[in-house]
PDB file of C-alpha atoms in Angstrom:
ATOM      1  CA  UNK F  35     100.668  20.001 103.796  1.00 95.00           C
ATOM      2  CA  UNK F  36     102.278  16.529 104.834  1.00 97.00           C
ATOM      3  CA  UNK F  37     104.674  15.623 107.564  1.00 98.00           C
ATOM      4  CA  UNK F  38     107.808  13.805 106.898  1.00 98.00           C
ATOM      5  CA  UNK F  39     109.231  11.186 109.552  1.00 98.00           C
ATOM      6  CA  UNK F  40     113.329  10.666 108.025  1.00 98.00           C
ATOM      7  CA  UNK F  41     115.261   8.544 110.332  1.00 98.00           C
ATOM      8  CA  UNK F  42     119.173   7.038 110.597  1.00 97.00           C
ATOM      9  CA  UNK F  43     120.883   5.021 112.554  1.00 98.00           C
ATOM     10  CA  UNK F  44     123.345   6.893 114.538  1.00 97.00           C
ATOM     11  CA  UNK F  45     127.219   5.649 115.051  1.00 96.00           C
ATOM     12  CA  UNK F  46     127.957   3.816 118.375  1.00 95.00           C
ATOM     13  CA  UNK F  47     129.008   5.822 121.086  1.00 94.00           C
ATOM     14  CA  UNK F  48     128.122   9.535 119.650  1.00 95.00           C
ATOM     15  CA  UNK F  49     127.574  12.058 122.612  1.00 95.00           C
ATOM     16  CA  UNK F  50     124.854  14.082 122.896  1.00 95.00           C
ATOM     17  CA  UNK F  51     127.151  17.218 122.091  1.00 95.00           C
ATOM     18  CA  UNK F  52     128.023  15.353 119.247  1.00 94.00           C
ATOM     19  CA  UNK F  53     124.491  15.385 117.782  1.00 94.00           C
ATOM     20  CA  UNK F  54     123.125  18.803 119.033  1.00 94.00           C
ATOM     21  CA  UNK F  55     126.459  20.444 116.915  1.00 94.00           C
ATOM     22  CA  UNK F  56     125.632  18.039 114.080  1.00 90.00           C
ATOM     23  CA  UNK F  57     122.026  19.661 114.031  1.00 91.00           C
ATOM     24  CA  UNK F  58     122.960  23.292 114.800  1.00 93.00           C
ATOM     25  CA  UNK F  59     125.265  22.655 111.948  1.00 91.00           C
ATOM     26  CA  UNK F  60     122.486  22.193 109.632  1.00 90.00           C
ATOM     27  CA  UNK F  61     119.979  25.003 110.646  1.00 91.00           C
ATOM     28  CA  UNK F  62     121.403  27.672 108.454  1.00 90.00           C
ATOM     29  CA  UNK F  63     120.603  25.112 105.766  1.00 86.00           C
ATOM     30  CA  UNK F  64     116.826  24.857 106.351  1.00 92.00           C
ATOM     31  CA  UNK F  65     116.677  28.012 108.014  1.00 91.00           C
ATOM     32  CA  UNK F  66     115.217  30.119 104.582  1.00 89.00           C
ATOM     33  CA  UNK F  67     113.628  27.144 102.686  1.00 94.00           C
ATOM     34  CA  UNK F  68     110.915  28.167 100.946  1.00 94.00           C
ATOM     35  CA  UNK F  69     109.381  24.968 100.910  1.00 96.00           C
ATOM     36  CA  UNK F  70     109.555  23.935 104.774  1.00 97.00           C
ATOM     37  CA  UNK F  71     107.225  24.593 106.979  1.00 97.00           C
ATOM     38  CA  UNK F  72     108.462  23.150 110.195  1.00 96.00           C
ATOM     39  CA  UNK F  73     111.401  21.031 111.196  1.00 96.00           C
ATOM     40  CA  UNK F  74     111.963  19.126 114.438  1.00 96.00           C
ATOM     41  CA  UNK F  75     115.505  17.534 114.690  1.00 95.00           C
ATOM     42  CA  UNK F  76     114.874  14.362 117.087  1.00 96.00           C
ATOM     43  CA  UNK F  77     117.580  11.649 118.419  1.00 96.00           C
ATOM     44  CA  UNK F  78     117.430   8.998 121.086  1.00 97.00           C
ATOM     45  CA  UNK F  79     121.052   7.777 121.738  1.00 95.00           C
ATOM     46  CA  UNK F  80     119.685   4.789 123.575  1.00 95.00           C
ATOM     47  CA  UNK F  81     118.591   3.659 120.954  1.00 96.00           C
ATOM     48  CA  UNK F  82     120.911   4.846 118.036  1.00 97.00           C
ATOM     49  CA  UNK F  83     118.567   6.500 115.903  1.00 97.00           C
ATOM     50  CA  UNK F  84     118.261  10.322 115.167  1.00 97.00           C
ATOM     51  CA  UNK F  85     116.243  12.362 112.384  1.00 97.00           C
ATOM     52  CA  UNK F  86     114.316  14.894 111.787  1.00 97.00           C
ATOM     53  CA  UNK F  87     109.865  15.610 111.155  1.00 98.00           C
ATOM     54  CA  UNK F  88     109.194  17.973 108.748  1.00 98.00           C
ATOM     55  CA  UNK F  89     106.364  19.709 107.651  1.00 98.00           C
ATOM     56  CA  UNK F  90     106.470  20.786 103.878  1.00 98.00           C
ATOM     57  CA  UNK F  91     103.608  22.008 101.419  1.00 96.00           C
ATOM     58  CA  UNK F  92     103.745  18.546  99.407  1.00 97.00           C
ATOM     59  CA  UNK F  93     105.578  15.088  99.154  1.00 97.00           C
ATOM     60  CA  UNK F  94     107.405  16.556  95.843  1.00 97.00           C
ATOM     61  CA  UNK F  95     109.190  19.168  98.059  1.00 97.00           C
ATOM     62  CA  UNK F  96     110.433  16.587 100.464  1.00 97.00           C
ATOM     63  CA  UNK F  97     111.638  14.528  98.076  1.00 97.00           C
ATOM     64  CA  UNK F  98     113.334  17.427  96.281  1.00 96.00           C
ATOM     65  CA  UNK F  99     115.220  18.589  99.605  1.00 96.00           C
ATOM     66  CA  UNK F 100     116.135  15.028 100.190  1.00 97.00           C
ATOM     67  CA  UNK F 101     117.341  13.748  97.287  1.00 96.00           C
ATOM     68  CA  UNK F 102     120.954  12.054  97.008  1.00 97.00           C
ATOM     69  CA  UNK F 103     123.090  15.571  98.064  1.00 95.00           C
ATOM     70  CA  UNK F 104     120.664  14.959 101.256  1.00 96.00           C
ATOM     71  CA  UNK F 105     121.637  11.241 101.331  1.00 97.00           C
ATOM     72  CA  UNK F 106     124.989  12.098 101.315  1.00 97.00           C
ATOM     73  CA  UNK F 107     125.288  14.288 104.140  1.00 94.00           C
ATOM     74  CA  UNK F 108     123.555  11.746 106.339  1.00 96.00           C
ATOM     75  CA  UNK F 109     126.160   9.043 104.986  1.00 96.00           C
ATOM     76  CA  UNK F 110     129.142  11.065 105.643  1.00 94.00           C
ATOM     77  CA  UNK F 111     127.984  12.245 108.757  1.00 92.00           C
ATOM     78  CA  UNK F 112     126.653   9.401 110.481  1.00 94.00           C
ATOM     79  CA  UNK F 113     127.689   6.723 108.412  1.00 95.00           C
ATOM     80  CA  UNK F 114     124.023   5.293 108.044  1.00 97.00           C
ATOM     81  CA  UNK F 115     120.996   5.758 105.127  1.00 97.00           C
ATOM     82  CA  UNK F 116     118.245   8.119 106.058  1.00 98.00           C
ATOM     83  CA  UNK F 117     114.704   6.375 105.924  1.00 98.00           C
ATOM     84  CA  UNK F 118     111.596   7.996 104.739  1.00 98.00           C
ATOM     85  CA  UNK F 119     107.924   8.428 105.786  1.00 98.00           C
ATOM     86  CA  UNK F 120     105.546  10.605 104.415  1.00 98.00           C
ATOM     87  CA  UNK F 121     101.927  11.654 106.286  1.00 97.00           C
TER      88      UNK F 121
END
């Protein structure tokens, strides 16, 4: 098992209603992965970043969820690259 740290920089002056419908959005999506363990959607408008940890059975899953359709979502939607760590 690893844990996955993915991180973007948020757009100036997004609300916090903004965000939480931006990550309810997305549940569905992760909801019945196979491969995820565990997610934690985390922001911090003060300081314009927002994310997600995940906990998947190996790096090659995360990589495989978030690979460019990923990238894209976070591009369109917050106008920012998604960063990755892996644990």
């Amino acid at each position: 098992m690893i844990t996955e740290i993915v991180l973007f920089d948020l757009p100036a002056g997004i609300t916090r209603e903004r965000m939480l419908a931006q990550f309810r959005e997305s549940i569905p999506r992760w909801r019945d992965n196979p491969d995820l363990l565990r997610k934690h959607m985390i922001f911090d408008l003060a300081r314009g970043k927002g994310g997600g940890v995940y906990l998947w059975r190996s790096v090659a899953d995360a990589k495989r969820w978030h690979g460019e359709a990923f990238r894209q979502r976070i591009l369109a939607a917050f106008g920012s690259e998604p960063s990755y760590q892996y644990f």
